[in-house]
PDB file of C-alpha atoms and ligand atoms in Angstrom:
ATOM      1  CA  MET A   1       4.135  -2.949 -15.255  1.00 93.00           C
ATOM      2  CA  ILE A   2       5.646  -3.377 -11.389  1.00 96.00           C
ATOM      3  CA  GLY A   3       3.151  -2.437  -8.419  1.00 98.00           C
ATOM      4  CA  ILE A   4       4.485  -0.543  -5.294  1.00 98.00           C
ATOM      5  CA  PHE A   5       1.936  -0.811  -2.114  1.00 98.00           C
ATOM      6  CA  GLY A   6       3.208   1.399   0.719  1.00 97.00           C
ATOM      7  CA  GLY A   7       1.736   1.769   4.123  1.00 95.00           C
ATOM      8  CA  THR A   8       2.098   1.539   7.929  1.00 94.00           C
ATOM      9  CA  PHE A   9       1.497  -2.013   8.506  1.00 97.00           C
ATOM     10  CA  ASP A  10       0.985  -1.533  12.134  1.00 97.00           C
ATOM     11  CA  PRO A  11       0.352  -3.778  12.577  1.00 98.00           C
ATOM     12  CA  VAL A  12      -0.300  -5.911   8.365  1.00 98.00           C
ATOM     13  CA  HIS A  13      -3.790  -7.249   7.882  1.00 98.00           C
ATOM     14  CA  ILE A  14      -5.798  -9.347   5.669  1.00 98.00           C
ATOM     15  CA  GLY A  15      -6.813  -6.333   4.116  1.00 98.00           C
ATOM     16  CA  HIS A  16      -3.965  -5.380   3.482  1.00 98.00           C
ATOM     17  CA  LEU A  17      -2.731  -8.087   1.513  1.00 98.00           C
ATOM     18  CA  ARG A  18      -6.068  -9.209  -0.026  1.00 98.00           C
ATOM     19  CA  LEU A  19      -5.642  -5.299  -1.800  1.00 98.00           C
ATOM     20  CA  ALA A  20      -2.363  -6.390  -2.837  1.00 98.00           C
ATOM     21  CA  THR A  21      -3.130  -9.718  -4.219  1.00 98.00           C
ATOM     22  CA  GLU A  22      -6.278  -8.440  -6.120  1.00 98.00           C
ATOM     23  CA  VAL A  23      -5.311  -5.413  -7.943  1.00 98.00           C
ATOM     24  CA  ALA A  24      -2.140  -7.408  -9.176  1.00 97.00           C
ATOM     25  CA  GLU A  25      -4.480 -10.002 -10.136  1.00 97.00           C
ATOM     26  CA  THR A  26      -6.576  -7.693 -11.872  1.00 97.00           C
ATOM     27  CA  LEU A  27      -3.814  -5.640 -13.502  1.00 96.00           C
ATOM     28  CA  GLY A  28      -1.873  -9.176 -14.198  1.00 95.00           C
ATOM     29  CA  LEU A  29       1.471  -7.584 -12.419  1.00 95.00           C
ATOM     30  CA  SER A  30       3.147 -10.585 -11.724  1.00 89.00           C
ATOM     31  CA  ARG A  31       5.674  -8.222  -8.955  1.00 97.00           C
ATOM     32  CA  VAL A  32       4.827  -6.303  -6.381  1.00 98.00           C
ATOM     33  CA  HIS A  33       6.930  -4.555  -3.344  1.00 98.00           C
ATOM     34  CA  LEU A  34       5.347  -4.113   0.222  1.00 98.00           C
ATOM     35  CA  VAL A  35       7.143  -1.300   0.759  1.00 97.00           C
ATOM     36  CA  PRO A  36       6.494  -0.193   5.016  1.00 95.00           C
ATOM     37  CA  ALA A  37       6.886   3.449   5.820  1.00 91.00           C
ATOM     38  CA  ALA A  38       9.776   3.479   8.184  1.00 82.00           C
ATOM     39  CA  ILE A  39       8.837   7.868   9.468  1.00 70.00           C
ATOM     40  CA  PRO A  40       5.306   8.424   7.970  1.00 57.00           C
ATOM     41  CA  PRO A  41       4.848  11.861   7.045  1.00 58.00           C
ATOM     42  CA  HIS A  42       1.134  11.485   7.558  1.00 62.00           C
ATOM     43  CA  ARG A  43       0.808  10.149  10.999  1.00 67.00           C
ATOM     44  CA  GLY A  44       2.374   9.819  14.712  1.00 76.00           C
ATOM     45  CA  GLU A  45       4.780   7.435  15.910  1.00 85.00           C
ATOM     46  CA  PRO A  46       3.826   3.331  15.224  1.00 89.00           C
ATOM     47  CA  LEU A  47       3.021   1.182  18.338  1.00 93.00           C
ATOM     48  CA  LEU A  48       5.518  -1.102  16.153  1.00 95.00           C
ATOM     49  CA  ASP A  49       9.329  -0.305  15.960  1.00 93.00           C
ATOM     50  CA  PRO A  50      10.227  -0.442  12.376  1.00 92.00           C
ATOM     51  CA  THR A  51      12.069  -3.473  12.362  1.00 94.00           C
ATOM     52  CA  THR A  52       8.848  -5.521  13.536  1.00 96.00           C
ATOM     53  CA  ARG A  53       6.983  -3.978  11.242  1.00 96.00           C
ATOM     54  CA  LEU A  54       9.127  -5.343   7.988  1.00 97.00           C
ATOM     55  CA  ASP A  55       9.642  -8.173   9.834  1.00 98.00           C
ATOM     56  CA  LEU A  56       5.964  -9.326  10.055  1.00 98.00           C
ATOM     57  CA  VAL A  57       5.390  -8.282   6.296  1.00 98.00           C
ATOM     58  CA  ALA A  58       8.036 -10.410   5.520  1.00 98.00           C
ATOM     59  CA  ARG A  59       6.522 -12.790   7.217  1.00 98.00           C
ATOM     60  CA  SER A  60       3.369 -13.148   5.977  1.00 98.00           C
ATOM     61  CA  ILE A  61       3.960 -13.123   2.937  1.00 98.00           C
ATOM     62  CA  ALA A  62       6.973 -15.882   2.544  1.00 98.00           C
ATOM     63  CA  ASP A  63       4.944 -17.890   1.020  1.00 97.00           C
ATOM     64  CA  GLU A  64       3.691 -15.498  -1.981  1.00 97.00           C
ATOM     65  CA  PRO A  65       6.233 -15.369  -4.856  1.00 97.00           C
ATOM     66  CA  ARG A  66       4.565 -12.374  -6.698  1.00 97.00           C
ATOM     67  CA  PHE A  67       5.223 -10.275  -3.061  1.00 98.00           C
ATOM     68  CA  VAL A  68       8.707  -8.820  -2.305  1.00 98.00           C
ATOM     69  CA  LEU A  69       9.111  -6.640   0.632  1.00 98.00           C
ATOM     70  CA  ASP A  70      11.580  -3.968  -0.171  1.00 97.00           C
ATOM     71  CA  ASP A  71      12.848  -2.178   3.180  1.00 96.00           C
ATOM     72  CA  ARG A  72      14.506   1.274   0.754  1.00 94.00           C
ATOM     73  CA  GLU A  73      12.637   3.123   3.388  1.00 92.00           C
ATOM     74  CA  HIS A  74      14.193   2.733   6.327  1.00 90.00           C
ATOM     75  CA  ARG A  75      17.396   2.375   4.789  1.00 89.00           C
ATOM     76  CA  ARG A  76      16.694   6.092   4.127  1.00 85.00           C
ATOM     77  CA  VAL A  77      17.300   8.647   6.722  1.00 83.00           C
ATOM     78  CA  GLY A  78      14.492  10.772   7.157  1.00 80.00           C
ATOM     79  CA  PRO A  79      11.091  11.072   6.523  1.00 80.00           C
ATOM     80  CA  SER A  80       9.738   8.337   3.675  1.00 79.00           C
ATOM     81  CA  TYR A  81       8.086  10.210   0.637  1.00 92.00           C
ATOM     82  CA  THR A  82       6.756   8.434  -2.029  1.00 95.00           C
ATOM     83  CA  ALA A  83       8.122  10.663  -4.397  1.00 96.00           C
ATOM     84  CA  ASP A  84      11.607   9.569  -3.572  1.00 95.00           C
ATOM     85  CA  THR A  85      10.352   5.985  -3.330  1.00 96.00           C
ATOM     86  CA  LEU A  86       9.357   6.315  -6.974  1.00 97.00           C
ATOM     87  CA  ALA A  87      12.088   7.870  -8.543  1.00 97.00           C
ATOM     88  CA  GLU A  88      14.083   4.619  -6.851  1.00 96.00           C
ATOM     89  CA  PHE A  89      11.516   2.531  -8.641  1.00 97.00           C
ATOM     90  CA  ALA A  90      11.930   4.511 -12.270  1.00 96.00           C
ATOM     91  CA  ALA A  91      15.813   4.316 -11.713  1.00 97.00           C
ATOM     92  CA  GLU A  92      16.384   0.587 -11.206  1.00 96.00           C
ATOM     93  CA  PHE A  93      14.033  -0.745 -13.726  1.00 95.00           C
ATOM     94  CA  PRO A  94      13.604   1.731 -16.510  1.00 93.00           C
ATOM     95  CA  GLY A  95      11.101   1.230 -19.057  1.00 90.00           C
ATOM     96  CA  GLU A  96       8.722  -0.373 -16.483  1.00 92.00           C
ATOM     97  CA  PRO A  97       5.476   1.215 -15.997  1.00 94.00           C
ATOM     98  CA  LEU A  98       4.886   1.855 -12.279  1.00 96.00           C
ATOM     99  CA  VAL A  99       1.355   1.199 -10.868  1.00 97.00           C
ATOM    100  CA  LEU A 100       1.339   2.985  -6.524  1.00 98.00           C
ATOM    101  CA  MET A 101      -1.682   0.823  -5.312  1.00 98.00           C
ATOM    102  CA  MET A 102      -3.344   2.509  -2.018  1.00 98.00           C
ATOM    103  CA  GLY A 103      -6.754   2.164  -0.779  1.00 98.00           C
ATOM    104  CA  MET A 104      -9.297   5.145  -1.504  1.00 98.00           C
ATOM    105  CA  ASP A 105      -9.243   6.471   2.028  1.00 98.00           C
ATOM    106  CA  ALA A 106      -5.186   6.949   1.258  1.00 97.00           C
ATOM    107  CA  PHE A 107      -6.269   7.792  -2.563  1.00 98.00           C
ATOM    108  CA  ASN A 108      -8.507  11.048  -1.099  1.00 98.00           C
ATOM    109  CA  GLY A 109      -5.487  12.043   1.346  1.00 97.00           C
ATOM    110  CA  LEU A 110      -3.404  12.100  -2.100  1.00 98.00           C
ATOM    111  CA  PRO A 111      -3.492  15.430  -2.864  1.00 98.00           C
ATOM    112  CA  GLY A 112      -2.269  16.721  -0.186  1.00 97.00           C
ATOM    113  CA  TRP A 113       1.169  14.975  -0.080  1.00 96.00           C
ATOM    114  CA  HIS A 114       4.562  15.823  -0.191  1.00 95.00           C
ATOM    115  CA  GLU A 115       5.384  16.402  -4.142  1.00 97.00           C
ATOM    116  CA  VAL A 116       2.294  14.778  -5.790  1.00 98.00           C
ATOM    117  CA  GLU A 117       2.413  16.349  -9.029  1.00 97.00           C
ATOM    118  CA  ARG A 118       5.983  14.371  -9.243  1.00 98.00           C
ATOM    119  CA  ILE A 119       4.345  11.342  -7.850  1.00 98.00           C
ATOM    120  CA  LEU A 120       1.969  11.119 -11.144  1.00 97.00           C
ATOM    121  CA  ASP A 121       4.988  12.086 -13.515  1.00 97.00           C
ATOM    122  CA  LEU A 122       6.138   9.125 -12.373  1.00 97.00           C
ATOM    123  CA  ALA A 123       3.282   6.649 -11.571  1.00 97.00           C
ATOM    124  CA  HIS A 124       0.151   5.486 -12.680  1.00 97.00           C
ATOM    125  CA  ILE A 125      -2.523   4.685  -9.277  1.00 98.00           C
ATOM    126  CA  ALA A 126      -4.542   1.833  -8.651  1.00 98.00           C
ATOM    127  CA  VAL A 127      -6.968   2.652  -6.071  1.00 98.00           C
ATOM    128  CA  ALA A 128      -8.846   0.320  -4.418  1.00 98.00           C
ATOM    129  CA  THR A 129     -11.915   0.372  -2.658  1.00 96.00           C
ATOM    130  CA  ARG A 130     -12.591   0.321   1.042  1.00 96.00           C
ATOM    131  CA  PRO A 131     -15.511  -0.157   3.188  1.00 95.00           C
ATOM    132  CA  GLY A 132     -16.454   3.367   4.462  1.00 95.00           C
ATOM    133  CA  SER A 133     -14.876   5.648   1.499  1.00 95.00           C
ATOM    134  CA  GLN A 134     -15.473   7.059  -1.341  1.00 97.00           C
ATOM    135  CA  ALA A 135     -13.850   9.117  -3.624  1.00 97.00           C
ATOM    136  CA  GLU A 136     -14.412  12.767  -2.907  1.00 98.00           C
ATOM    137  CA  GLY A 137     -12.289  16.559  -3.227  1.00 98.00           C
ATOM    138  CA  LYS A 138      -9.643  17.006  -5.215  1.00 98.00           C
ATOM    139  CA  ALA A 139      -9.197  13.122  -5.732  1.00 98.00           C
ATOM    140  CA  ALA A 140     -12.646  12.551  -7.113  1.00 98.00           C
ATOM    141  CA  GLU A 141     -11.218  15.495 -10.073  1.00 98.00           C
ATOM    142  CA  TRP A 142      -8.302  13.625 -10.714  1.00 97.00           C
ATOM    143  CA  LEU A 143     -10.253  10.201 -10.790  1.00 97.00           C
ATOM    144  CA  ALA A 144     -13.037  11.730 -13.502  1.00 97.00           C
ATOM    145  CA  GLU A 145     -10.069  13.056 -15.474  1.00 96.00           C
ATOM    146  CA  ARG A 146      -7.226  10.490 -14.931  1.00 96.00           C
ATOM    147  CA  ARG A 147      -9.552   7.621 -14.548  1.00 96.00           C
ATOM    148  CA  VAL A 148      -8.846   4.422 -17.374  1.00 95.00           C
ATOM    149  CA  ASP A 149     -10.037   1.207 -16.692  1.00 94.00           C
ATOM    150  CA  PRO A 150      -8.310  -1.727 -15.438  1.00 93.00           C
ATOM    151  CA  ALA A 151      -7.817  -3.678 -18.821  1.00 90.00           C
ATOM    152  CA  MET A 152      -6.839  -0.790 -20.560  1.00 88.00           C
ATOM    153  CA  LEU A 153      -4.197   0.465 -18.680  1.00 86.00           C
ATOM    154  CA  ALA A 154      -1.899  -1.316 -20.572  1.00 74.00           C
ATOM    155  CA  HIS A 155      -2.980   0.544 -23.887  1.00 75.00           C
ATOM    156  CA  ALA A 156      -2.890   3.531 -22.270  1.00 72.00           C
ATOM    157  CA  SER A 157       0.369   3.200 -20.708  1.00 72.00           C
ATOM    158  CA  ALA A 158       2.071   3.198 -24.426  1.00 71.00           C
ATOM    159  CA  ASP A 159       0.571   6.747 -24.630  1.00 70.00           C
ATOM    160  CA  ALA A 160       0.718   8.301 -20.931  1.00 73.00           C
ATOM    161  CA  PRO A 161       3.267   6.335 -19.762  1.00 73.00           C
ATOM    162  CA  VAL A 162       2.488   7.731 -15.820  1.00 87.00           C
ATOM    163  CA  GLY A 163      -0.547   9.907 -14.126  1.00 95.00           C
ATOM    164  CA  ARG A 164      -3.658   7.451 -15.122  1.00 96.00           C
ATOM    165  CA  ILE A 165      -6.032   6.291 -12.229  1.00 97.00           C
ATOM    166  CA  VAL A 166      -7.314   3.079 -12.060  1.00 97.00           C
ATOM    167  CA  PRO A 167      -9.764   1.886  -9.529  1.00 97.00           C
ATOM    168  CA  VAL A 168     -10.363  -1.080  -8.788  1.00 97.00           C
ATOM    169  CA  ALA A 169     -12.469  -3.314  -6.973  1.00 97.00           C
ATOM    170  CA  ILE A 170     -11.267  -5.167  -4.094  1.00 98.00           C
ATOM    171  CA  THR A 171     -13.094  -7.658  -1.759  1.00 98.00           C
ATOM    172  CA  ARG A 172     -14.730  -5.369   1.040  1.00 98.00           C
ATOM    173  CA  LEU A 173     -13.082  -6.470   4.195  1.00 98.00           C
ATOM    174  CA  ASP A 174     -13.721  -3.276   6.935  1.00 98.00           C
ATOM    175  CA  ILE A 175     -10.480  -3.996   9.212  1.00 98.00           C
ATOM    176  CA  SER A 176      -8.172  -1.411  10.094  1.00 98.00           C
ATOM    177  CA  ALA A 177      -4.801  -1.278  11.850  1.00 98.00           C
ATOM    178  CA  THR A 178      -6.272   1.154  14.210  1.00 97.00           C
ATOM    179  CA  THR A 179      -9.109  -1.194  15.401  1.00 98.00           C
ATOM    180  CA  LEU A 180      -6.355  -3.764  15.344  1.00 98.00           C
ATOM    181  CA  ARG A 181      -4.226  -1.771  18.169  1.00 97.00           C
ATOM    182  CA  GLY A 182      -7.281  -1.339  19.726  1.00 97.00           C
ATOM    183  CA  PHE A 183      -7.070  -5.497  20.445  1.00 97.00           C
ATOM    184  CA  ILE A 184      -4.708  -5.490  21.451  1.00 96.00           C
ATOM    185  CA  ASP A 185      -4.934  -3.023  24.028  1.00 95.00           C
ATOM    186  CA  GLN A 186      -7.643  -4.403  25.224  1.00 96.00           C
ATOM    187  CA  GLY A 187      -5.863  -8.296  25.175  1.00 95.00           C
ATOM    188  CA  ARG A 188      -8.636  -9.618  21.903  1.00 96.00           C
ATOM    189  CA  SER A 189      -7.564 -12.009  20.143  1.00 96.00           C
ATOM    190  CA  LEU A 190      -6.506 -11.001  16.469  1.00 97.00           C
ATOM    191  CA  ARG A 191      -7.324 -14.666  15.212  1.00 97.00           C
ATOM    192  CA  TYR A 192      -8.617 -14.778  11.172  1.00 97.00           C
ATOM    193  CA  LEU A 193      -7.964 -10.720  10.836  1.00 98.00           C
ATOM    194  CA  VAL A 194      -4.764 -10.832  10.036  1.00 98.00           C
ATOM    195  CA  PRO A 195      -1.980 -13.451   8.932  1.00 98.00           C
ATOM    196  CA  GLU A 196      -0.719 -16.410  11.226  1.00 98.00           C
ATOM    197  CA  PRO A 197       2.894 -14.696  11.815  1.00 98.00           C
ATOM    198  CA  VAL A 198       1.080 -12.053  13.639  1.00 98.00           C
ATOM    199  CA  VAL A 199      -1.277 -13.680  15.456  1.00 98.00           C
ATOM    200  CA  ARG A 200       1.909 -15.601  16.749  1.00 97.00           C
ATOM    201  CA  HIS A 201       3.445 -12.425  17.693  1.00 97.00           C
ATOM    202  CA  PHE A 202       1.184 -11.075  19.546  1.00 95.00           C
ATOM    203  CA  SER A 203       0.506 -14.248  22.136  1.00 90.00           C
ATOM    204  CA  ARG A 204       3.384 -14.473  22.862  1.00 70.00           C
ATOM    205  CA  GLY A 205       4.493 -14.598  26.634  1.00 51.00           C
TER     206      GLY A 205
HETATM  207  P1  ATP B 301      -4.343   2.652  10.374  1.00 53.92           P
HETATM  208  O1  ATP B 301      -5.781   2.210  10.452  1.00 53.92           O
HETATM  209  O2  ATP B 301      -3.260   2.140  10.921  1.00 53.92           O
HETATM  210  O3  ATP B 301      -4.384   3.674   9.815  1.00 53.92           O
HETATM  211  P2  ATP B 301      -4.715   0.906   8.003  1.00 53.92           P
HETATM  212  O4  ATP B 301      -5.156  -0.609   8.354  1.00 53.92           O
HETATM  213  O5  ATP B 301      -5.644   2.070   7.637  1.00 53.92           O
HETATM  214  O6  ATP B 301      -4.218   1.945   9.247  1.00 53.92           O
HETATM  215  P3  ATP B 301      -2.023   1.615   6.460  1.00 53.92           P
HETATM  216  O7  ATP B 301      -0.690   0.760   6.578  1.00 53.92           O
HETATM  217  O8  ATP B 301      -2.047   3.206   7.249  1.00 53.92           O
HETATM  218  O9  ATP B 301      -3.388   0.482   7.233  1.00 53.92           O
HETATM  219  O10 ATP B 301      -2.774   1.492   5.190  1.00 53.92           O
HETATM  220  C1  ATP B 301      -1.470   0.905   4.037  1.00 53.92           C
HETATM  221  C2  ATP B 301      -2.778   1.094   2.088  1.00 53.92           C
HETATM  222  O11 ATP B 301      -3.721   0.339   2.442  1.00 53.92           O
HETATM  223  C3  ATP B 301      -3.432   2.056   2.349  1.00 53.92           C
HETATM  224  O12 ATP B 301      -3.360   2.672   1.126  1.00 53.92           O
HETATM  225  C4  ATP B 301      -4.632   1.768   2.588  1.00 53.92           C
HETATM  226  O13 ATP B 301      -5.635   2.465   2.049  1.00 53.92           O
HETATM  227  C5  ATP B 301      -5.048   0.690   2.643  1.00 53.92           C
HETATM  228  N1  ATP B 301      -6.308  -0.648   3.338  1.00 53.92           N
HETATM  229  C6  ATP B 301      -5.719  -0.707   4.612  1.00 53.92           C
HETATM  230  N2  ATP B 301      -7.088  -1.451   4.764  1.00 53.92           N
HETATM  231  C7  ATP B 301      -7.647  -1.968   4.451  1.00 53.92           C
HETATM  232  C8  ATP B 301      -8.974  -2.348   3.987  1.00 53.92           C
HETATM  233  N3  ATP B 301      -9.213  -3.018   4.611  1.00 53.92           N
HETATM  234  N4  ATP B 301      -9.165  -2.192   2.625  1.00 53.92           N
HETATM  235  C9  ATP B 301      -9.094  -1.732   1.347  1.00 53.92           C
HETATM  236  N5  ATP B 301      -7.997  -1.730   1.308  1.00 53.92           N
HETATM  237  C10 ATP B 301      -6.644  -0.600   3.039  1.00 53.92           C
END
């Protein structure tokens, strides 16, 4: 089973890296592809340019053998749709179940994503807790219908290879890239909220 974790990572912070680490541990994943979005379909222009966002993720995960930086959305022309990304993974790793990871806030937005039915036909979804977010609306309905416990995912995959939703309780870290961009704007330190390479990037000059 392969984990796929997308985001804007503007910039990457320890909330992202703990999510990837704890979901991988809970589900017993040996590999997680981190996929920075080039042109995020759901939001405005990022603060950091795509090359810097990729580079900071690469340097932040350099010591973690389970994590792979995946720049496929940057190599693609046009908007980065998760459905297309998952289709590429499915073609590259035939027969290998895919698990798309996200925080609860992102999960609540999932029903509005481009080709969401295709997403659920290609992967399971691991939903991590995030302070301030609980399942709502259509996402809460999907969770109730498709929920499977982490320990049962491997069994569930045998009869339903995709489209299961697995809630994963992770360490609650109330950190967002939006808050960090505010800190950057005010000249405040990011130390201990982000990996060292990100601290160094913003303390240069
Ligand atoms: P922004 O504040 O710019 O929206 P963000 O901090 O939410 O950014 P994203 O790159 O948008 O980060 O998020 C990528 C993924 O990481 C999403 O699925 C989001 O839910 C999850 N995530 C981000 N921060 C946390 C956190 N502190 N705890 C749990 N999940 C998180």
